[in-house]
mmCIF file of C-alpha atoms in Angstrom:
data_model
loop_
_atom_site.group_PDB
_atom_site.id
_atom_site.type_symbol
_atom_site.label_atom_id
_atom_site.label_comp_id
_atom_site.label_asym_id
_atom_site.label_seq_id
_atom_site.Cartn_x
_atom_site.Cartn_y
_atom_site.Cartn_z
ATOM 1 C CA UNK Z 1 -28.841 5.058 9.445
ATOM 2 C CA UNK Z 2 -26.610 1.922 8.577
ATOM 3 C CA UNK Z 3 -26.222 0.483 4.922
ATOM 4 C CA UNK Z 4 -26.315 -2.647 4.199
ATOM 5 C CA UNK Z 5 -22.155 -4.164 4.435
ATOM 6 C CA UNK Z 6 -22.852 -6.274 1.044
ATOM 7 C CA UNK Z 7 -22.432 -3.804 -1.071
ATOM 8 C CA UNK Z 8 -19.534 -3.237 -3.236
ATOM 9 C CA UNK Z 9 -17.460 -0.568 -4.586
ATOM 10 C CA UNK Z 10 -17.832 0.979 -7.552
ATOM 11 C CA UNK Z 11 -15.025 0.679 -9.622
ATOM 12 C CA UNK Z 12 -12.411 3.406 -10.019
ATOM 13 C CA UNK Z 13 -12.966 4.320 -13.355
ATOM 14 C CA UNK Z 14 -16.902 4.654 -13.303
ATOM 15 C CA UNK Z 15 -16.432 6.415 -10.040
ATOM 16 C CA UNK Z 16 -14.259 8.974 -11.202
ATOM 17 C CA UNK Z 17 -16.488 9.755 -14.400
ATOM 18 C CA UNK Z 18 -19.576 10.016 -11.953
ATOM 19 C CA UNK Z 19 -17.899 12.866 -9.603
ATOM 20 C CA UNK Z 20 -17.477 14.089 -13.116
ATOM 21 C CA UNK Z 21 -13.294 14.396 -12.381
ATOM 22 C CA UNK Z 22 -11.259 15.976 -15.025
ATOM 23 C CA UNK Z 23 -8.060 13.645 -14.389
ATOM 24 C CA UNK Z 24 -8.049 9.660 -15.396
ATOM 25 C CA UNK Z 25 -8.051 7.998 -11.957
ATOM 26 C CA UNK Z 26 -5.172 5.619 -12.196
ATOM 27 C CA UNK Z 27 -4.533 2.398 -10.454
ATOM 28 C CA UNK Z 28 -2.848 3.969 -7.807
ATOM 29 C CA UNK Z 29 -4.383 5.524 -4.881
ATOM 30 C CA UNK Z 30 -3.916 9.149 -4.161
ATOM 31 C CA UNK Z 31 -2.340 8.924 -0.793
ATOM 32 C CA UNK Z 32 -3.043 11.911 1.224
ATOM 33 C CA UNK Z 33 -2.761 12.805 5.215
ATOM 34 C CA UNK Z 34 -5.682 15.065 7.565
ATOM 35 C CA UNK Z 35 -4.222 17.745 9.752
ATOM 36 C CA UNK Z 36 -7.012 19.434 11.066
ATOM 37 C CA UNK Z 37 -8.378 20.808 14.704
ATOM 38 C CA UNK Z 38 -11.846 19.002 14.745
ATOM 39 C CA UNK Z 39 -13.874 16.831 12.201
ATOM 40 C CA UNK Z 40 -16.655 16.735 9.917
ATOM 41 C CA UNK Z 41 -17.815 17.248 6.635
ATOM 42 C CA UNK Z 42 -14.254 18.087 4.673
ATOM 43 C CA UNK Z 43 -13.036 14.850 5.922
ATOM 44 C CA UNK Z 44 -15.628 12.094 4.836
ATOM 45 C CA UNK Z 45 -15.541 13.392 1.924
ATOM 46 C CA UNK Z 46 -11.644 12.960 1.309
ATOM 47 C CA UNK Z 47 -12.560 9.274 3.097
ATOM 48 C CA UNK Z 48 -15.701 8.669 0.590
ATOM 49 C CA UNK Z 49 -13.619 9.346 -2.415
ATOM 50 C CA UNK Z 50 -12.562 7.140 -5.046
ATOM 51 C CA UNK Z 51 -8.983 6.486 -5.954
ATOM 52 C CA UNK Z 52 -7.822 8.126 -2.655
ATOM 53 C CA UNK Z 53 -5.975 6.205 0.243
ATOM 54 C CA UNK Z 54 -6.379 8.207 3.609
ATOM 55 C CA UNK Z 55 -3.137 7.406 5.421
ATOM 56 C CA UNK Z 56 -4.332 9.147 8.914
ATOM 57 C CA UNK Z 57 -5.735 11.622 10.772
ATOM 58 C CA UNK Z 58 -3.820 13.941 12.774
ATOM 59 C CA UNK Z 59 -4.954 16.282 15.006
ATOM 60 C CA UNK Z 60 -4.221 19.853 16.605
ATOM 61 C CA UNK Z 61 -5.786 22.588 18.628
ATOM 62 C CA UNK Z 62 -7.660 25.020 17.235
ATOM 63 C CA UNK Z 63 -11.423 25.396 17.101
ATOM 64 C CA UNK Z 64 -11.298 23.145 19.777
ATOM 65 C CA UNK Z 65 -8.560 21.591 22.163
ATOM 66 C CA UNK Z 66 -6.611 18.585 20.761
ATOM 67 C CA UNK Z 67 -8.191 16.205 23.100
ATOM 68 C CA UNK Z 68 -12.121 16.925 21.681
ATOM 69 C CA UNK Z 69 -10.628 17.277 18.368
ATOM 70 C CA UNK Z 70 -9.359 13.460 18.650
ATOM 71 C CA UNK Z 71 -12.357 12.621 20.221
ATOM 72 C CA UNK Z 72 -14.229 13.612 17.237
ATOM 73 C CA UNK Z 73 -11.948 12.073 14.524
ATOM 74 C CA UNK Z 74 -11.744 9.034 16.519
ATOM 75 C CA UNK Z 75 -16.016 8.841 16.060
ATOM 76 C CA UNK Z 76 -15.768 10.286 12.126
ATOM 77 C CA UNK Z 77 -13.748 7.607 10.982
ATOM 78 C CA UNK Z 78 -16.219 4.870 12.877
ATOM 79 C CA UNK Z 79 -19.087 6.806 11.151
ATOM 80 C CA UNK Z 80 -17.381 6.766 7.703
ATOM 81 C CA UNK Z 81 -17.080 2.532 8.297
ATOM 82 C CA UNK Z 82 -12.974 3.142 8.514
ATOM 83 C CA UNK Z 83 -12.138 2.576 11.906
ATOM 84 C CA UNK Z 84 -8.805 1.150 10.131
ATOM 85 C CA UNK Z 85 -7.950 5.037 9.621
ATOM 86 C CA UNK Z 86 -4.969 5.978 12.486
ATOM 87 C CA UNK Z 87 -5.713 8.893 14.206
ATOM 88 C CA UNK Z 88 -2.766 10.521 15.708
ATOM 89 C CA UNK Z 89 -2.590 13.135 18.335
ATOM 90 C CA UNK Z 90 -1.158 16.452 18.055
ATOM 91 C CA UNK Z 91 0.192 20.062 19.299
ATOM 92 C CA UNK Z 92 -2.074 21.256 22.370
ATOM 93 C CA UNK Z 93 -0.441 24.524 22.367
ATOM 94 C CA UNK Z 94 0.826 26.472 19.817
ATOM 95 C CA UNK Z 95 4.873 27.509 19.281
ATOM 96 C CA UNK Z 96 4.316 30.519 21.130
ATOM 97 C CA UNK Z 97 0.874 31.960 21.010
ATOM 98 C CA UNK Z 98 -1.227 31.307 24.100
ATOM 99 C CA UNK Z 99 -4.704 32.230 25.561
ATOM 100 C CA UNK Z 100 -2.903 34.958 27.764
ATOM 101 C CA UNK Z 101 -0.903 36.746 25.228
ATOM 102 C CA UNK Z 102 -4.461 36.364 23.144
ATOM 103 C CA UNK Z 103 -5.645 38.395 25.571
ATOM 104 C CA UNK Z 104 -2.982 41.030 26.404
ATOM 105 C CA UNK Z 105 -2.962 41.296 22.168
ATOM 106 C CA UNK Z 106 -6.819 42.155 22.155
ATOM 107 C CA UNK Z 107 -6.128 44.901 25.400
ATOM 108 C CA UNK Z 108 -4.031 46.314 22.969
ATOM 109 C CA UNK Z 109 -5.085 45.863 19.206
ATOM 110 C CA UNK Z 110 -9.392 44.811 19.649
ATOM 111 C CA UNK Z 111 -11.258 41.955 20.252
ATOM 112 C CA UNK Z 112 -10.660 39.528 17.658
ATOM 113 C CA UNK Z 113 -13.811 38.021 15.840
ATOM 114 C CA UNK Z 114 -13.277 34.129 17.109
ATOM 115 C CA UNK Z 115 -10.588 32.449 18.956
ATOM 116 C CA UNK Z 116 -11.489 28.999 18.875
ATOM 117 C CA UNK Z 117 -10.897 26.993 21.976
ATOM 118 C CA UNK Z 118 -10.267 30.523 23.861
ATOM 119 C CA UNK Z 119 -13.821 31.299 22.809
ATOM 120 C CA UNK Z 120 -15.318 32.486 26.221
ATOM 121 C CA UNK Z 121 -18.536 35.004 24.134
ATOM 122 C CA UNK Z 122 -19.345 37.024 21.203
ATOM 123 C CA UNK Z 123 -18.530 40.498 21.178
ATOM 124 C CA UNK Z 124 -21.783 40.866 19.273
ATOM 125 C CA UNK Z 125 -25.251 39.366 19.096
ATOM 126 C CA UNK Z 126 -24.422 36.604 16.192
ATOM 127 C CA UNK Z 127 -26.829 33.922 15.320
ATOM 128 C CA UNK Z 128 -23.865 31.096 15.741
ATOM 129 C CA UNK Z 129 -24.206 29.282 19.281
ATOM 130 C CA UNK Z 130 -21.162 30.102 21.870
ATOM 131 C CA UNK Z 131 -19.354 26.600 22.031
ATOM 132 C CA UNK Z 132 -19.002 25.677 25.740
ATOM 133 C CA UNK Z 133 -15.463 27.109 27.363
ATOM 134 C CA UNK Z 134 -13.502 24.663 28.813
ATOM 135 C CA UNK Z 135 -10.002 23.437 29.572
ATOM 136 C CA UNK Z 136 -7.637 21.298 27.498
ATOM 137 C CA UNK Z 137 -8.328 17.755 29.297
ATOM 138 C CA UNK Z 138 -12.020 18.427 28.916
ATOM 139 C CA UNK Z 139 -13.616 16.354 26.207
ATOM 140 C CA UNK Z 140 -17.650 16.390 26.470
ATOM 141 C CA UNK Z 141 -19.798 13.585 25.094
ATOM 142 C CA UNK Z 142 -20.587 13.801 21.799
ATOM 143 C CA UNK Z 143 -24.212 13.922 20.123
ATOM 144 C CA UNK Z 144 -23.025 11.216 17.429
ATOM 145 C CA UNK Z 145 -22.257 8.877 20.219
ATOM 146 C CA UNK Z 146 -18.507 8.859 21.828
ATOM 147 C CA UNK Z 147 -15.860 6.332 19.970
ATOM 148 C CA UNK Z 148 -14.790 3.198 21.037
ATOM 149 C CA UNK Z 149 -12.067 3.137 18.660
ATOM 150 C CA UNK Z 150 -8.863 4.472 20.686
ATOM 151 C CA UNK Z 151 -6.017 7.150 19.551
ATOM 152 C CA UNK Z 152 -2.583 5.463 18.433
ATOM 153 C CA UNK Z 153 0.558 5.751 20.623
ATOM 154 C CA UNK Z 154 2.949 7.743 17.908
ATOM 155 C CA UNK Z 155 2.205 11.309 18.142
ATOM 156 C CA UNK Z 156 1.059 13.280 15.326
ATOM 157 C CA UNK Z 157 4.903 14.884 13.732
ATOM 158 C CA UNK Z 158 6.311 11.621 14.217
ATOM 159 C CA UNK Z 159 3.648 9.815 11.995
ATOM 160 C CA UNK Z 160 3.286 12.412 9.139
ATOM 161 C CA UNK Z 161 7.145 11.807 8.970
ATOM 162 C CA UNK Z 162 7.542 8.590 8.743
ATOM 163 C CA UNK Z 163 4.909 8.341 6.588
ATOM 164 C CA UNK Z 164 6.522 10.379 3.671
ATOM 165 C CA UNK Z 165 9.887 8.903 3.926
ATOM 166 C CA UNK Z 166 8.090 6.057 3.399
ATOM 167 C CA UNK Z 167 6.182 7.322 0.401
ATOM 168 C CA UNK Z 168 8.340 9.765 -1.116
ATOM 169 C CA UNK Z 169 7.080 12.390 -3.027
ATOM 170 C CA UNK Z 170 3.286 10.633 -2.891
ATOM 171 C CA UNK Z 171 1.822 11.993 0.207
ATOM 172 C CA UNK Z 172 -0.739 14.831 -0.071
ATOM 173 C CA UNK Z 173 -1.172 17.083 3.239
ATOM 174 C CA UNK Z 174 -4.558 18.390 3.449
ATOM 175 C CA UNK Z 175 -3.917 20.972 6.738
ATOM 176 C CA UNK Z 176 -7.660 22.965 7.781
ATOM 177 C CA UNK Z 177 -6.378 23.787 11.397
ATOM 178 C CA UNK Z 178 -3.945 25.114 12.741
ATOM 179 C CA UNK Z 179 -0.287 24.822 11.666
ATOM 180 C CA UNK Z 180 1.905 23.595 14.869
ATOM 181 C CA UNK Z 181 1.757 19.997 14.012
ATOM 182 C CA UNK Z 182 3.403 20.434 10.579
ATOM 183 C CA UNK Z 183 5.988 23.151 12.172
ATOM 184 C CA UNK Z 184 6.990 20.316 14.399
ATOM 185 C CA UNK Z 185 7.466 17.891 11.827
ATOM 186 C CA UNK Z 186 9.751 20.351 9.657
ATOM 187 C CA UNK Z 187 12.028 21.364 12.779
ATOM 188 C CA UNK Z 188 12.089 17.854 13.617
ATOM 189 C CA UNK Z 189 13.128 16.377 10.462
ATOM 190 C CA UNK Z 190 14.456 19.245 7.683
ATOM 191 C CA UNK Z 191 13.435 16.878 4.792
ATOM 192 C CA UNK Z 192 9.815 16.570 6.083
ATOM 193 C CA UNK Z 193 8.339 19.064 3.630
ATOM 194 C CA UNK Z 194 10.470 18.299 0.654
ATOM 195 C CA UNK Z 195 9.910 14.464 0.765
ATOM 196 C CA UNK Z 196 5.953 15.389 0.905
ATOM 197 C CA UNK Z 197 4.017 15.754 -2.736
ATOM 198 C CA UNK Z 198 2.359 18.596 -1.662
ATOM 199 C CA UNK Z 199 0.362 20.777 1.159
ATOM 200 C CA UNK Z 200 -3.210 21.988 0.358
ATOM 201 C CA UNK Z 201 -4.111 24.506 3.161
ATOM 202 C CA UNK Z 202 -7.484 26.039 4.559
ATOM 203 C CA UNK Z 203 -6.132 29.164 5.816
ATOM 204 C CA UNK Z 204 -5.053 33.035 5.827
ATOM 205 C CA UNK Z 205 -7.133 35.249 3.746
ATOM 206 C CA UNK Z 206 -6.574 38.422 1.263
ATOM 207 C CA UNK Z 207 -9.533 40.506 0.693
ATOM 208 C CA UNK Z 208 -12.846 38.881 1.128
ATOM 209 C CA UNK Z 209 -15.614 40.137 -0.236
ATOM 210 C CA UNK Z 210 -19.518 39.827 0.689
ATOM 211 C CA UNK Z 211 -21.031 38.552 -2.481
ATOM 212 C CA UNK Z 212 -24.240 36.618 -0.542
ATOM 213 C CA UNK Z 213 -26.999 38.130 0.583
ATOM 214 C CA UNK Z 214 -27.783 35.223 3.444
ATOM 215 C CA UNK Z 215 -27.918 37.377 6.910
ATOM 216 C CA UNK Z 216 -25.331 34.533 8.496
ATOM 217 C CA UNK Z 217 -23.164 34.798 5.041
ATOM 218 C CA UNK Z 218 -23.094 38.413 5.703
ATOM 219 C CA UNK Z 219 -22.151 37.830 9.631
ATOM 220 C CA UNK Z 220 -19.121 35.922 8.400
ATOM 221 C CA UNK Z 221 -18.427 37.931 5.723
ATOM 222 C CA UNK Z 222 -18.299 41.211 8.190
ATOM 223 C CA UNK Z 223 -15.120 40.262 10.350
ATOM 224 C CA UNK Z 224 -12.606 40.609 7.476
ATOM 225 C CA UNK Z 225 -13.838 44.819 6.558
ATOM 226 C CA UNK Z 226 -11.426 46.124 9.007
ATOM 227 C CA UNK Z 227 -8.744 42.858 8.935
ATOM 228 C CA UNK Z 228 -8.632 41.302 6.037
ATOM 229 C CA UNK Z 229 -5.544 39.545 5.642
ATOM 230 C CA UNK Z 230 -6.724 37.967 9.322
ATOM 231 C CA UNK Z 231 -8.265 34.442 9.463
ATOM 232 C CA UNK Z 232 -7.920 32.311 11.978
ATOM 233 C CA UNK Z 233 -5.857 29.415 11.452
ATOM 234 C CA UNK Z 234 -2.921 31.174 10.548
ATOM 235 C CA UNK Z 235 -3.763 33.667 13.330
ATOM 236 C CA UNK Z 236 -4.030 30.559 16.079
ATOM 237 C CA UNK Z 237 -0.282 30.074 16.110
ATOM 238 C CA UNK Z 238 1.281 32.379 13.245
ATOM 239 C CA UNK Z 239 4.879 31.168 14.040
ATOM 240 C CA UNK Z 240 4.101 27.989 13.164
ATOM 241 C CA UNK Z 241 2.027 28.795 10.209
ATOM 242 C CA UNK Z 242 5.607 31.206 9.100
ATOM 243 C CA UNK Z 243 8.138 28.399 9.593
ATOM 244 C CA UNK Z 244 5.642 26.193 7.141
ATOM 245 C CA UNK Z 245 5.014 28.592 4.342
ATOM 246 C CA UNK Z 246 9.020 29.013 4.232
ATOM 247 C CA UNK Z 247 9.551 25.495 4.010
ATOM 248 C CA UNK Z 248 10.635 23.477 0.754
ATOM 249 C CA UNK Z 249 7.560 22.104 -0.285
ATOM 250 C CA UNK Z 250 7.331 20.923 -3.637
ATOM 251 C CA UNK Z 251 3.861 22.626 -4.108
ATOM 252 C CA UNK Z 252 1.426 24.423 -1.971
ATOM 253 C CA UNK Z 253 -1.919 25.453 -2.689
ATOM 254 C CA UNK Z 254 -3.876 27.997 -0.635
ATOM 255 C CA UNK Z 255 -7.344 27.896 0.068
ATOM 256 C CA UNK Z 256 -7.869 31.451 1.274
ATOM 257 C CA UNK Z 257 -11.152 32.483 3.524
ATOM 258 C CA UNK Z 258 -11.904 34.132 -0.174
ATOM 259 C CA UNK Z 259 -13.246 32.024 -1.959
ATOM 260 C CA UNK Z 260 -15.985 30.942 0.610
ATOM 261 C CA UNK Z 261 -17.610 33.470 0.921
ATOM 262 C CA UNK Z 262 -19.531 32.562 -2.684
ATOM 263 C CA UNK Z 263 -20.471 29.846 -0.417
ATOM 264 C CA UNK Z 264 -22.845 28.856 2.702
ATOM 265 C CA UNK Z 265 -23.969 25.454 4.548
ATOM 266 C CA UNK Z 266 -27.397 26.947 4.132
ATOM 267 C CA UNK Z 267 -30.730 25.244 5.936
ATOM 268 C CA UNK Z 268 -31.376 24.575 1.580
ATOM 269 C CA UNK Z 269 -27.817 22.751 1.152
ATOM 270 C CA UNK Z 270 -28.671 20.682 4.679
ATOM 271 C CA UNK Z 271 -31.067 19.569 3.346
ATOM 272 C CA UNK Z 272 -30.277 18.485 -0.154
ATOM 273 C CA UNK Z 273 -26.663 16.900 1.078
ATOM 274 C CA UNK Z 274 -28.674 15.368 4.033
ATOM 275 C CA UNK Z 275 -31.344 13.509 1.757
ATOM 276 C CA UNK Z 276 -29.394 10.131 0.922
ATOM 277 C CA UNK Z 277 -29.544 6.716 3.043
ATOM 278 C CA UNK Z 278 -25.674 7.103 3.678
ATOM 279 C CA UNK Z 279 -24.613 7.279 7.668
ATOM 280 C CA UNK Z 280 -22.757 10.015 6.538
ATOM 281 C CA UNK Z 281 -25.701 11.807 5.148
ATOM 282 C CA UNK Z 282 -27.315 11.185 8.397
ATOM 283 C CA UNK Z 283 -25.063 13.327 10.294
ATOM 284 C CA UNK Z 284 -25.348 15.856 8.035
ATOM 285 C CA UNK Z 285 -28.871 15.851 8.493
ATOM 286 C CA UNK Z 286 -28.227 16.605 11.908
ATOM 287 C CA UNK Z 287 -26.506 19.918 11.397
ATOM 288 C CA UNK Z 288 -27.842 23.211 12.034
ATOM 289 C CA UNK Z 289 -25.498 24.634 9.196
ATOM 290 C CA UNK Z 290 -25.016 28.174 8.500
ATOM 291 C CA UNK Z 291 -21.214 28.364 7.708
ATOM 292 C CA UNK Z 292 -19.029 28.023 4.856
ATOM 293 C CA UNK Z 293 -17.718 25.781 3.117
ATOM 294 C CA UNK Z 294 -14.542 26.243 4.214
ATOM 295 C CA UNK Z 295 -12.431 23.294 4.365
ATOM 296 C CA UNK Z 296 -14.911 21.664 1.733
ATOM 297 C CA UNK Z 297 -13.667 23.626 -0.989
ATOM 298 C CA UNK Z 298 -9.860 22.459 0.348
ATOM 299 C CA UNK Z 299 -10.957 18.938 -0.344
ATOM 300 C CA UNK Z 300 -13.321 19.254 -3.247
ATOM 301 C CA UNK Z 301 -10.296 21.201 -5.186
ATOM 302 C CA UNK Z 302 -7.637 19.059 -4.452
ATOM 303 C CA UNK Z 303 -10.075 16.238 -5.859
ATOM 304 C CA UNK Z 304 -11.330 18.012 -8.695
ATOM 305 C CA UNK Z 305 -8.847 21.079 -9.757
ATOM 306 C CA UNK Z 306 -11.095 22.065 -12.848
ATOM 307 C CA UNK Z 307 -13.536 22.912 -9.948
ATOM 308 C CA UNK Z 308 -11.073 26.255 -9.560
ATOM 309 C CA UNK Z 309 -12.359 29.129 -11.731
ATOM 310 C CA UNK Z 310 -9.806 32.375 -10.645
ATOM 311 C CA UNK Z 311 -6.245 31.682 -8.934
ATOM 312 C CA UNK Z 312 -2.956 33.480 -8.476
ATOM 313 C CA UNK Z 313 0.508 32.715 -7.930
ATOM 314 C CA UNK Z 314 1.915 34.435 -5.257
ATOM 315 C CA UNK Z 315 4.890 34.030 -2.494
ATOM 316 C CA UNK Z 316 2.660 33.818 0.888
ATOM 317 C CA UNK Z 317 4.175 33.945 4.813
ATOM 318 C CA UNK Z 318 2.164 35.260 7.729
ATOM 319 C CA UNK Z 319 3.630 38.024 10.254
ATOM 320 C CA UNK Z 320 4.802 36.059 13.183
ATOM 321 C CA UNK Z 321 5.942 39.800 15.014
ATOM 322 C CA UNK Z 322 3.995 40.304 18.322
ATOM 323 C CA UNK Z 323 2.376 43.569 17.231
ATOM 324 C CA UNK Z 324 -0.912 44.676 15.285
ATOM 325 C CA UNK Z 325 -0.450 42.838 12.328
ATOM 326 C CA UNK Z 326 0.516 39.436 14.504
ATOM 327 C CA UNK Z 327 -0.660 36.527 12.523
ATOM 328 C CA UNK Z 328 -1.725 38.441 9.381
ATOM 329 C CA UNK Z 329 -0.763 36.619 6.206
ATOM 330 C CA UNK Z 330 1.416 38.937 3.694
ATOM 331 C CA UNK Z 331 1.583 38.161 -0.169
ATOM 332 C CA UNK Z 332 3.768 39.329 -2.492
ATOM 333 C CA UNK Z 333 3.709 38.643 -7.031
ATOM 334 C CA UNK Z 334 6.329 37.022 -8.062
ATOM 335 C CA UNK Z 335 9.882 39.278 -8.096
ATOM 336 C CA UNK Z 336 8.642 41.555 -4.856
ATOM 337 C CA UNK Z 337 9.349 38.513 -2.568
ATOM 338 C CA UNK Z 338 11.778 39.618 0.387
ATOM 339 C CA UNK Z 339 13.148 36.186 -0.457
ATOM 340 C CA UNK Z 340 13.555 34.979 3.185
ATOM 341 C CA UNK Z 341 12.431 31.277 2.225
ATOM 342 C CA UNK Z 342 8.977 32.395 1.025
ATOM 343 C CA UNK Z 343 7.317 29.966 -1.341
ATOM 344 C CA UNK Z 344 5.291 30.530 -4.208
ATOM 345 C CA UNK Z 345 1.629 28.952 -3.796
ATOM 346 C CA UNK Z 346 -1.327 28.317 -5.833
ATOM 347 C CA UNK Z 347 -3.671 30.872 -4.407
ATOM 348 C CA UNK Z 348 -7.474 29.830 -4.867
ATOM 349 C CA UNK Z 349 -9.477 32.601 -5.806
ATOM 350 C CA UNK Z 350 -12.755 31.391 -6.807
ATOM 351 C CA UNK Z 351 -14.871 28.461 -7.538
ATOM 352 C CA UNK Z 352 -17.501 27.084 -9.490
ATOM 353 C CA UNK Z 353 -20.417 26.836 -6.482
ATOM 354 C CA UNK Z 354 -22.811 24.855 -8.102
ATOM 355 C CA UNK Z 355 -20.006 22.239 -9.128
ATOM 356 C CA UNK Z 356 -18.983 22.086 -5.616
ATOM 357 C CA UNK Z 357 -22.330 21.424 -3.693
ATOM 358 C CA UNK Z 358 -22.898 18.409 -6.935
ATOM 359 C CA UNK Z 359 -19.783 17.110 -5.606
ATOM 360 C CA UNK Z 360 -20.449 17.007 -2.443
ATOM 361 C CA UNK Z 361 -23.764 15.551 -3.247
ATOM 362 C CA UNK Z 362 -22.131 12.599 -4.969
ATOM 363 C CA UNK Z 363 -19.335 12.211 -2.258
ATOM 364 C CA UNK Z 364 -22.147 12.050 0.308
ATOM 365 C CA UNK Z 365 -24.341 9.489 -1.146
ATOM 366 C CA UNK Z 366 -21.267 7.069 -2.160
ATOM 367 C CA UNK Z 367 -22.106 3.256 -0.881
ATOM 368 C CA UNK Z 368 -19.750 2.977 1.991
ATOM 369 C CA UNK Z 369 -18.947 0.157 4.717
ATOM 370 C CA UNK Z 370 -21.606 0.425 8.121
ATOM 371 C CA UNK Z 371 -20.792 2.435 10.787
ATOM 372 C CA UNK Z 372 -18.526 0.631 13.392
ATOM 373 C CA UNK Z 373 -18.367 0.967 17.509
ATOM 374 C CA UNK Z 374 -22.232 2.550 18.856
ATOM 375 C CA UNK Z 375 -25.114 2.820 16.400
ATOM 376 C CA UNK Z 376 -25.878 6.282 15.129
ATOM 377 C CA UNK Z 377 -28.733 7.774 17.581
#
């Protein structure tokens, strides 16, 4: 559903007191960059913010292959009305990590719970749907209608680079994918990380617990009893995700799998975040739910850190050895750090729910420009 394009803005400081955001916006943006393996939810909101300047989406491989996940950022930022957003193109393969060594680790350590674009079935009956298998040039229509917007030239490292030498110390990192875009960056330029304001990260996970009783909660919730310092992300291409955690960043903040499991894009939620006449409400209309909110609460707590209710400080890498442990994130408290070139991050624990799914709410039903390229179907 399109809105009508005369509408206007609200201003900063009347939008930041509606989200209800515990900092003063001030008259300059918050200039942050997307690193992620697909798109949806996590993103229009960081696009439907106020006081926030979205510099580009980058891409990676991860839930799905680079290519799709271009595809679909390519169509998000038409449906958010911000087909000026770049979208860059990433890492198709990880460092190291491949399908085949996937394999040969699971003849050797178990079947792993999901493996994202190496998906080929469940091990066990699940309610989620099995995403079509497919190769890395194969990008399938999409149900939102394909983009006509087109990919820039300048590959994904290259942008997020020039980008904060050219904002120093200004440019947020929001990264809910896999980590083999910003390992390229560092390696390619050493001053990458340091010249960044910060990295907020979906990833890696300590010791989830089940605290819903929701039977597709509980189906997420189940994969980290035996493994629970294994989460995907960081487990996609863990020598990447290692040669980021031990770079000089001037902050990090971990969003842990943790914390979402308080948390589920229940058919109740759907329906509440899906009510408004916004396009982007629309799509969400359209979706069957039943996840978490995974990289929602990366966004929603970068926007709103009062949101946070429990957090640690701890030194955080991830076990890049090709063994059992491969790809499982290790945490040590401050003072029991190998000190290797781990870095201390802000580890989030817990949130307020209810303050989360009212900011999404508002997020959702901001006025924003009308959809650009094909109508919605």
């Amino acid at each position: 559903m399109r809105t009508q394009s005369g509408k206007k803005w609200l201003g900063l400081a009347v939008a930041a007191a509606t989200l209800g955001f515990t900092q003063v916006a001030s008259a300059e943006s918050r200039k942050v960059i997307f690193d992620d393996d697909g798109f949806a939810l996590a993103q229009w909101l960081a696009i439907k913010a106020p006081n926030v300047e979205v510099l580009g989406i980058t891409t990676v491989s991860g839930d799905v292959w680079q290519k799709q996940a271009t595809a679909q950022a390519l169509r998000g930022v038409e449906i958010a009305g911000r087909p000026d957003i770049p979208v860059m193109a990433g890492a198709t393969y990880p460092l190291v990590n491949s399908e085949k060594l996937t394999e040969r680790w699971e003849s050797l350590y178990g079947k792993l719970t999901w493996k994202g674009a190496w998906m080929k079935h469940w091990v066990e009956p699940t309610l989620q749907a099995l995403p079509p298998y497919h190769g890395p040039d194969v990008v399938p229509d999409l149900p939102e209608g394909n983009a006509t917007k087109k990919a820039e030239s300048e590959r994904a490292a290259d942008f997020m680079i020039r980008m904060v030498h050219r904002y120093p110390g200004q440019v947020t990192i929001i990264a809910t994918g896999p980590f083999t875009n910003l390992a390229l960056a560092e390696r390619l330029d050493p001053e990458f990380a340091g010249l960044a304001k910060e990295l907020v990260y979906m990833g890696g996970s300590l010791n989830p617990q089940q605290t819903r009783k929701d039977q597709v909660a509980a189906e997420f919730a189940r994969e980290f009893i035996n493994s629970p310092r294994r989460e995907f992300n960081l487990r996609f291409d863990p020598d990447a995700a290692s040669i980021v955690l031990r770079s000089p960043w001037r902050h990090i903040t971990m969003v842990p799998s943790d914390p979402s499991t308080d948390t589920e894009f229940s058919p109740e939620l759907v329906k509440r975040l899906g009510s408004g006449n916004t396009p982007v409400a629309h799509m969400v209309r359209q979706n069957k739910g039943g996840f978490p909110l995974w990289d929602e609460i990366a966004v929603a707590v970068w926007l709103d850190p009062s949101l946070i209710t429990k957090k640690a400080e701890l030194f955080i890498d991830v076990n890049a050895q090709f063994g059992a442990a491969y790809g499982d994130v290790l945490s040590w408290t401050p003072g029991y750090e190998p000190g290797l070139g781990e870095q201390k991050n802000t580890v989030v624990q817990k949130v307020d729910v209810p303050r989360l799914e009212n900011l999404l709410k508002q997020l959702i039903d901001r006025p924003q420009n009308p959809v650009s390229g094909k109508p919605l179907p």
